[in-house]
Amino acid sequence: MAALLSIAEALARVLEHAAPLQAEEVPLSDAAGLVLAYPLKARRTQPPADVSAMDGYAVRAADVASAPARLKIIGEIAAGQPFAQRVGPGEAARIFTGGVVPAGADTIVIQEHTKREGDHVAVAKPSPRRRHIRVRGLDFTTGDALLAAGHRLTARDLALAAAMNHPLVPVHRRPKIALFATGDELVPPGTEPAPGQIVSSNNYAIGALARAEGADVADLGIVADRLDDTIAAVRRAREGGPDVLVTSGGASVGDYDLVQKAFTAEGMTLSFWRLALRPGRPLMYGRLGATHVLGVPGNPVSAFVCGFLFLVPLIRRLAGRSDLTRPAESALLGCDLPENDERADYLRATLAGSPQGPVATPFPIQDSSMMAPLAKADCLVIREPFEPATKAGSRCAIVKFER
């Protein structure tokens, strides 16, 4: 029997032919979490003129170099309202935050340091030149490249892009994911299972992983364990033009494992289907034309771990991201662990603090059908193939789940 494929080699194969998807322009309101395909340059200067940073009076610094001073008020300036007059010696203009500083004025006296006396203002404290003025171009100027290609847009970035006067931004489009589960034993949630049946859960976990990474997901439901039905499901999924087609269950080579047979009949080029991974050994990956095919195991924990380790990086690559995998971190082991075999082990574990650092404690039972420990887990403890027995308190590698 051929040696099991390592996780590193399997991930390299999954990503080998994956490239960022084509660019499209989307409204700012739809761009959060997407990746810029091209640099974004400012279309305007911000602020476009010298403006007041405070409510107060626009004056000449020379007139308030020593205080108290008394100045004649010649008008009022609100944000967005032009003011044509020039501030001359001994004059002041009432100004509000965001108002354009009028010609002749070169400082702002804040209102807390003044007292209005009819058509005059008494200034109690001096104000140096350019005090409380946001000068033209303080933030950025026209043509400045402020957001780089390959940058994933945050809420803060969208605020900047809007201020740069971009109603649309060029981003790599969202990956399209199609998925279906296989198995005569599966029924939808809310159904009373008959003897021998179980409630289907994998589509919800895999779909949620994909959506959290910004993908559009088409859930095609449950497919019966018949070759014709499986082939029909593959064809139906392809009609939507998915970038990735994910199946759960039936990817091995048993009599009722029909997924690989169905994809082969449709022309899939198989890359691999057996990994040195626990949980998740019977993971299948191939290409069907331009579509990536990922067949995750039917056991729910195996399906989730395979989605976490392989689908998430694939979606990120297609979306144009550079942070493809979640980084491994160090923790202290919370219990003894026996010697490992030829497969890398990803153990569901809880995390707790200690004076020496975080402590990761794997659940005592790691059966791949058990979803309650998966939901309670804070991280996965990573054990390499043939890792020797390890004592509690030893250092271990973990990868955290998002909360």
PDB file of N, CA, C and O in Angstrom, residues 104-155:
ATOM      1  N   GLY A 104      -6.615  85.764   5.265  1.00  0.00           N
ATOM      2  CA  GLY A 104      -6.191  86.737   6.267  1.00  0.00           C
ATOM      3  C   GLY A 104      -6.034  86.141   7.644  1.00  0.00           C
ATOM      4  O   GLY A 104      -5.184  86.588   8.421  1.00  0.00           O
ATOM      5  N   ALA A 105      -6.843  85.140   7.993  1.00  0.00           N
ATOM      6  CA  ALA A 105      -6.747  84.504   9.306  1.00  0.00           C
ATOM      7  C   ALA A 105      -5.684  83.415   9.272  1.00  0.00           C
ATOM      8  O   ALA A 105      -5.519  82.728   8.265  1.00  0.00           O
ATOM      9  N   ASP A 106      -4.966  83.261  10.363  1.00  0.00           N
ATOM     10  CA  ASP A 106      -3.934  82.229  10.417  1.00  0.00           C
ATOM     11  C   ASP A 106      -3.911  81.479  11.744  1.00  0.00           C
ATOM     12  O   ASP A 106      -2.979  80.747  12.039  1.00  0.00           O
ATOM     13  N   THR A 107      -4.969  81.648  12.566  1.00  0.00           N
ATOM     14  CA  THR A 107      -5.087  80.866  13.789  1.00  0.00           C
ATOM     15  C   THR A 107      -6.541  80.853  14.229  1.00  0.00           C
ATOM     16  O   THR A 107      -7.358  81.659  13.762  1.00  0.00           O
ATOM     17  N   ILE A 108      -6.860  79.897  15.103  1.00  0.00           N
ATOM     18  CA  ILE A 108      -8.203  79.773  15.656  1.00  0.00           C
ATOM     19  C   ILE A 108      -8.114  79.948  17.167  1.00  0.00           C
ATOM     20  O   ILE A 108      -7.313  79.279  17.831  1.00  0.00           O
ATOM     21  N   VAL A 109      -8.926  80.836  17.680  1.00  0.00           N
ATOM     22  CA  VAL A 109      -9.083  80.961  19.129  1.00  0.00           C
ATOM     23  C   VAL A 109     -10.333  80.183  19.503  1.00  0.00           C
ATOM     24  O   VAL A 109     -11.422  80.450  18.994  1.00  0.00           O
ATOM     25  N   ILE A 110     -10.176  79.180  20.366  1.00  0.00           N
ATOM     26  CA  ILE A 110     -11.333  78.357  20.710  1.00  0.00           C
ATOM     27  C   ILE A 110     -12.316  79.165  21.553  1.00  0.00           C
ATOM     28  O   ILE A 110     -11.937  80.081  22.286  1.00  0.00           O
ATOM     29  N   GLN A 111     -13.599  78.798  21.441  1.00  0.00           N
ATOM     30  CA  GLN A 111     -14.635  79.607  22.067  1.00  0.00           C
ATOM     31  C   GLN A 111     -14.522  79.644  23.594  1.00  0.00           C
ATOM     32  O   GLN A 111     -14.956  80.606  24.228  1.00  0.00           O
ATOM     33  N   GLU A 112     -13.883  78.627  24.179  1.00  0.00           N
ATOM     34  CA  GLU A 112     -13.717  78.616  25.630  1.00  0.00           C
ATOM     35  C   GLU A 112     -12.814  79.755  26.114  1.00  0.00           C
ATOM     36  O   GLU A 112     -12.853  80.114  27.296  1.00  0.00           O
ATOM     37  N   HIS A 113     -12.014  80.310  25.215  1.00  0.00           N
ATOM     38  CA  HIS A 113     -11.089  81.400  25.577  1.00  0.00           C
ATOM     39  C   HIS A 113     -11.619  82.758  25.137  1.00  0.00           C
ATOM     40  O   HIS A 113     -10.859  83.725  25.057  1.00  0.00           O
ATOM     41  N   THR A 114     -12.915  82.822  24.829  1.00  0.00           N
ATOM     42  CA  THR A 114     -13.501  84.071  24.338  1.00  0.00           C
ATOM     43  C   THR A 114     -14.803  84.395  25.068  1.00  0.00           C
ATOM     44  O   THR A 114     -15.402  83.531  25.725  1.00  0.00           O
ATOM     45  N   LYS A 115     -15.218  85.655  24.895  1.00  0.00           N
ATOM     46  CA  LYS A 115     -16.529  86.084  25.377  1.00  0.00           C
ATOM     47  C   LYS A 115     -17.128  87.038  24.352  1.00  0.00           C
ATOM     48  O   LYS A 115     -16.505  88.030  23.965  1.00  0.00           O
ATOM     49  N   ARG A 116     -18.327  86.700  23.892  1.00  0.00           N
ATOM     50  CA  ARG A 116     -18.992  87.531  22.883  1.00  0.00           C
ATOM     51  C   ARG A 116     -19.538  88.790  23.539  1.00  0.00           C
ATOM     52  O   ARG A 116     -20.184  88.740  24.595  1.00  0.00           O
ATOM     53  N   GLU A 117     -19.280  89.935  22.914  1.00  0.00           N
ATOM     54  CA  GLU A 117     -19.779  91.238  23.398  1.00  0.00           C
ATOM     55  C   GLU A 117     -20.408  91.969  22.226  1.00  0.00           C
ATOM     56  O   GLU A 117     -19.770  92.808  21.573  1.00  0.00           O
ATOM     57  N   GLY A 118     -21.660  91.612  21.902  1.00  0.00           N
ATOM     58  CA  GLY A 118     -22.347  92.228  20.758  1.00  0.00           C
ATOM     59  C   GLY A 118     -21.683  91.827  19.466  1.00  0.00           C
ATOM     60  O   GLY A 118     -21.591  90.636  19.158  1.00  0.00           O
ATOM     61  N   ASP A 119     -21.192  92.819  18.700  1.00  0.00           N
ATOM     62  CA  ASP A 119     -20.514  92.518  17.442  1.00  0.00           C
ATOM     63  C   ASP A 119     -18.995  92.477  17.619  1.00  0.00           C
ATOM     64  O   ASP A 119     -18.239  92.597  16.657  1.00  0.00           O
ATOM     65  N   HIS A 120     -18.553  92.300  18.870  1.00  0.00           N
ATOM     66  CA  HIS A 120     -17.138  92.132  19.163  1.00  0.00           C
ATOM     67  C   HIS A 120     -16.924  90.851  19.972  1.00  0.00           C
ATOM     68  O   HIS A 120     -17.871  90.316  20.540  1.00  0.00           O
ATOM     69  N   VAL A 121     -15.688  90.394  19.992  1.00  0.00           N
ATOM     70  CA  VAL A 121     -15.329  89.248  20.815  1.00  0.00           C
ATOM     71  C   VAL A 121     -14.110  89.611  21.634  1.00  0.00           C
ATOM     72  O   VAL A 121     -13.144  90.186  21.116  1.00  0.00           O
ATOM     73  N   ALA A 122     -14.178  89.281  22.922  1.00  0.00           N
ATOM     74  CA  ALA A 122     -13.042  89.498  23.806  1.00  0.00           C
ATOM     75  C   ALA A 122     -12.250  88.195  23.904  1.00  0.00           C
ATOM     76  O   ALA A 122     -12.807  87.141  24.242  1.00  0.00           O
ATOM     77  N   VAL A 123     -10.961  88.250  23.591  1.00  0.00           N
ATOM     78  CA  VAL A 123     -10.089  87.084  23.606  1.00  0.00           C
ATOM     79  C   VAL A 123      -9.263  87.105  24.888  1.00  0.00           C
ATOM     80  O   VAL A 123      -8.521  88.062  25.140  1.00  0.00           O
ATOM     81  N   ALA A 124      -9.398  86.025  25.690  1.00  0.00           N
ATOM     82  CA  ALA A 124      -8.765  86.011  27.009  1.00  0.00           C
ATOM     83  C   ALA A 124      -7.361  85.435  26.994  1.00  0.00           C
ATOM     84  O   ALA A 124      -6.556  85.742  27.879  1.00  0.00           O
ATOM     85  N   LYS A 125      -7.039  84.582  26.004  1.00  0.00           N
ATOM     86  CA  LYS A 125      -5.723  83.952  25.961  1.00  0.00           C
ATOM     87  C   LYS A 125      -5.132  84.077  24.560  1.00  0.00           C
ATOM     88  O   LYS A 125      -5.857  84.020  23.563  1.00  0.00           O
ATOM     89  N   PRO A 126      -3.807  84.206  24.467  1.00  0.00           N
ATOM     90  CA  PRO A 126      -3.180  84.280  23.139  1.00  0.00           C
ATOM     91  C   PRO A 126      -3.272  82.939  22.425  1.00  0.00           C
ATOM     92  O   PRO A 126      -3.405  81.891  23.044  1.00  0.00           O
ATOM     93  N   SER A 127      -3.186  82.987  21.080  1.00  0.00           N
ATOM     94  CA  SER A 127      -3.211  81.766  20.257  1.00  0.00           C
ATOM     95  C   SER A 127      -2.133  81.876  19.193  1.00  0.00           C
ATOM     96  O   SER A 127      -2.157  82.819  18.394  1.00  0.00           O
ATOM     97  N   PRO A 128      -1.171  80.967  19.180  1.00  0.00           N
ATOM     98  CA  PRO A 128      -0.082  81.066  18.201  1.00  0.00           C
ATOM     99  C   PRO A 128      -0.563  80.758  16.782  1.00  0.00           C
ATOM    100  O   PRO A 128      -1.634  80.195  16.567  1.00  0.00           O
ATOM    101  N   ARG A 129       0.260  81.104  15.824  1.00  0.00           N
ATOM    102  CA  ARG A 129      -0.059  80.901  14.417  1.00  0.00           C
ATOM    103  C   ARG A 129      -0.338  79.423  14.140  1.00  0.00           C
ATOM    104  O   ARG A 129       0.346  78.549  14.644  1.00  0.00           O
ATOM    105  N   ARG A 130      -1.374  79.147  13.347  1.00  0.00           N
ATOM    106  CA  ARG A 130      -1.832  77.821  12.905  1.00  0.00           C
ATOM    107  C   ARG A 130      -2.393  76.965  14.030  1.00  0.00           C
ATOM    108  O   ARG A 130      -2.608  75.757  13.867  1.00  0.00           O
ATOM    109  N   ARG A 131      -2.694  77.554  15.156  1.00  0.00           N
ATOM    110  CA  ARG A 131      -3.283  76.805  16.251  1.00  0.00           C
ATOM    111  C   ARG A 131      -4.696  76.359  15.874  1.00  0.00           C
ATOM    112  O   ARG A 131      -5.491  77.154  15.354  1.00  0.00           O
ATOM    113  N   HIS A 132      -5.018  75.070  16.078  1.00  0.00           N
ATOM    114  CA  HIS A 132      -6.343  74.489  15.821  1.00  0.00           C
ATOM    115  C   HIS A 132      -6.760  74.588  14.347  1.00  0.00           C
ATOM    116  O   HIS A 132      -7.948  74.664  14.039  1.00  0.00           O
ATOM    117  N   ILE A 133      -5.762  74.561  13.454  1.00  0.00           N
ATOM    118  CA  ILE A 133      -6.045  74.552  12.008  1.00  0.00           C
ATOM    119  C   ILE A 133      -5.561  73.232  11.422  1.00  0.00           C
ATOM    120  O   ILE A 133      -4.406  72.838  11.632  1.00  0.00           O
ATOM    121  N   ARG A 134      -6.459  72.554  10.712  1.00  0.00           N
ATOM    122  CA  ARG A 134      -6.073  71.381   9.933  1.00  0.00           C
ATOM    123  C   ARG A 134      -5.684  71.857   8.545  1.00  0.00           C
ATOM    124  O   ARG A 134      -6.536  72.274   7.749  1.00  0.00           O
ATOM    125  N   VAL A 135      -4.397  71.799   8.255  1.00  0.00           N
ATOM    126  CA  VAL A 135      -3.916  72.398   7.014  1.00  0.00           C
ATOM    127  C   VAL A 135      -4.309  71.538   5.817  1.00  0.00           C
ATOM    128  O   VAL A 135      -4.518  70.324   5.927  1.00  0.00           O
ATOM    129  N   ARG A 136      -4.421  72.156   4.678  1.00  0.00           N
ATOM    130  CA  ARG A 136      -4.759  71.459   3.437  1.00  0.00           C
ATOM    131  C   ARG A 136      -3.789  70.304   3.221  1.00  0.00           C
ATOM    132  O   ARG A 136      -2.573  70.445   3.298  1.00  0.00           O
ATOM    133  N   GLY A 137      -4.357  69.089   2.937  1.00  0.00           N
ATOM    134  CA  GLY A 137      -3.528  67.913   2.686  1.00  0.00           C
ATOM    135  C   GLY A 137      -2.952  67.272   3.932  1.00  0.00           C
ATOM    136  O   GLY A 137      -2.068  66.413   3.827  1.00  0.00           O
ATOM    137  N   LEU A 138      -3.440  67.664   5.100  1.00  0.00           N
ATOM    138  CA  LEU A 138      -2.925  67.066   6.337  1.00  0.00           C
ATOM    139  C   LEU A 138      -3.048  65.544   6.323  1.00  0.00           C
ATOM    140  O   LEU A 138      -2.146  64.826   6.771  1.00  0.00           O
ATOM    141  N   ASP A 139      -4.137  65.027   5.806  1.00  0.00           N
ATOM    142  CA  ASP A 139      -4.372  63.580   5.783  1.00  0.00           C
ATOM    143  C   ASP A 139      -3.743  62.944   4.545  1.00  0.00           C
ATOM    144  O   ASP A 139      -2.946  62.019   4.645  1.00  0.00           O
ATOM    145  N   PHE A 140      -4.096  63.429   3.363  1.00  0.00           N
ATOM    146  CA  PHE A 140      -3.520  62.911   2.125  1.00  0.00           C
ATOM    147  C   PHE A 140      -3.785  63.895   1.007  1.00  0.00           C
ATOM    148  O   PHE A 140      -4.602  64.814   1.138  1.00  0.00           O
ATOM    149  N   THR A 141      -3.077  63.697  -0.108  1.00  0.00           N
ATOM    150  CA  THR A 141      -3.239  64.564  -1.274  1.00  0.00           C
ATOM    151  C   THR A 141      -3.584  63.716  -2.493  1.00  0.00           C
ATOM    152  O   THR A 141      -3.351  62.501  -2.521  1.00  0.00           O
ATOM    153  N   THR A 142      -4.140  64.351  -3.511  1.00  0.00           N
ATOM    154  CA  THR A 142      -4.535  63.668  -4.736  1.00  0.00           C
ATOM    155  C   THR A 142      -3.361  62.870  -5.307  1.00  0.00           C
ATOM    156  O   THR A 142      -2.253  63.379  -5.431  1.00  0.00           O
ATOM    157  N   GLY A 143      -3.636  61.601  -5.633  1.00  0.00           N
ATOM    158  CA  GLY A 143      -2.608  60.745  -6.215  1.00  0.00           C
ATOM    159  C   GLY A 143      -1.865  59.881  -5.226  1.00  0.00           C
ATOM    160  O   GLY A 143      -1.139  58.963  -5.632  1.00  0.00           O
ATOM    161  N   ASP A 144      -2.023  60.156  -3.939  1.00  0.00           N
ATOM    162  CA  ASP A 144      -1.361  59.313  -2.941  1.00  0.00           C
ATOM    163  C   ASP A 144      -1.902  57.884  -3.018  1.00  0.00           C
ATOM    164  O   ASP A 144      -3.119  57.676  -2.999  1.00  0.00           O
ATOM    165  N   ALA A 145      -1.009  56.872  -3.095  1.00  0.00           N
ATOM    166  CA  ALA A 145      -1.410  55.467  -3.071  1.00  0.00           C
ATOM    167  C   ALA A 145      -1.488  55.031  -1.611  1.00  0.00           C
ATOM    168  O   ALA A 145      -0.475  54.811  -0.964  1.00  0.00           O
ATOM    169  N   LEU A 146      -2.685  54.912  -1.100  1.00  0.00           N
ATOM    170  CA  LEU A 146      -2.882  54.700   0.328  1.00  0.00           C
ATOM    171  C   LEU A 146      -3.252  53.274   0.695  1.00  0.00           C
ATOM    172  O   LEU A 146      -3.080  52.866   1.848  1.00  0.00           O
ATOM    173  N   LEU A 147      -3.778  52.512  -0.258  1.00  0.00           N
ATOM    174  CA  LEU A 147      -4.149  51.118  -0.004  1.00  0.00           C
ATOM    175  C   LEU A 147      -3.528  50.262  -1.104  1.00  0.00           C
ATOM    176  O   LEU A 147      -3.774  50.486  -2.282  1.00  0.00           O
ATOM    177  N   ALA A 148      -2.716  49.280  -0.710  1.00  0.00           N
ATOM    178  CA  ALA A 148      -1.933  48.500  -1.659  1.00  0.00           C
ATOM    179  C   ALA A 148      -2.711  47.308  -2.194  1.00  0.00           C
ATOM    180  O   ALA A 148      -3.612  46.773  -1.530  1.00  0.00           O
ATOM    181  N   ALA A 149      -2.344  46.877  -3.384  1.00  0.00           N
ATOM    182  CA  ALA A 149      -2.892  45.631  -3.930  1.00  0.00           C
ATOM    183  C   ALA A 149      -2.545  44.487  -2.984  1.00  0.00           C
ATOM    184  O   ALA A 149      -1.458  44.438  -2.412  1.00  0.00           O
ATOM    185  N   GLY A 150      -3.493  43.572  -2.801  1.00  0.00           N
ATOM    186  CA  GLY A 150      -3.289  42.456  -1.892  1.00  0.00           C
ATOM    187  C   GLY A 150      -3.720  42.733  -0.480  1.00  0.00           C
ATOM    188  O   GLY A 150      -3.659  41.840   0.373  1.00  0.00           O
ATOM    189  N   HIS A 151      -4.182  43.963  -0.214  1.00  0.00           N
ATOM    190  CA  HIS A 151      -4.610  44.315   1.139  1.00  0.00           C
ATOM    191  C   HIS A 151      -6.060  43.915   1.348  1.00  0.00           C
ATOM    192  O   HIS A 151      -6.922  44.194   0.515  1.00  0.00           O
ATOM    193  N   ARG A 152      -6.334  43.253   2.468  1.00  0.00           N
ATOM    194  CA  ARG A 152      -7.709  42.866   2.799  1.00  0.00           C
ATOM    195  C   ARG A 152      -8.393  44.029   3.492  1.00  0.00           C
ATOM    196  O   ARG A 152      -7.909  44.546   4.508  1.00  0.00           O
ATOM    197  N   LEU A 153      -9.525  44.434   2.969  1.00  0.00           N
ATOM    198  CA  LEU A 153     -10.172  45.672   3.403  1.00  0.00           C
ATOM    199  C   LEU A 153     -10.897  45.500   4.739  1.00  0.00           C
ATOM    200  O   LEU A 153     -11.735  44.614   4.899  1.00  0.00           O
ATOM    201  N   THR A 154     -10.567  46.378   5.669  1.00  0.00           N
ATOM    202  CA  THR A 154     -11.223  46.428   6.968  1.00  0.00           C
ATOM    203  C   THR A 154     -12.229  47.574   6.986  1.00  0.00           C
ATOM    204  O   THR A 154     -12.316  48.370   6.036  1.00  0.00           O
ATOM    205  N   ALA A 155     -12.968  47.691   8.072  1.00  0.00           N
ATOM    206  CA  ALA A 155     -13.897  48.813   8.224  1.00  0.00           C
ATOM    207  C   ALA A 155     -13.149  50.140   8.155  1.00  0.00           C
ATOM    208  O   ALA A 155     -13.625  51.128   7.569  1.00  0.00           O
TER     209      ALA A 155
END
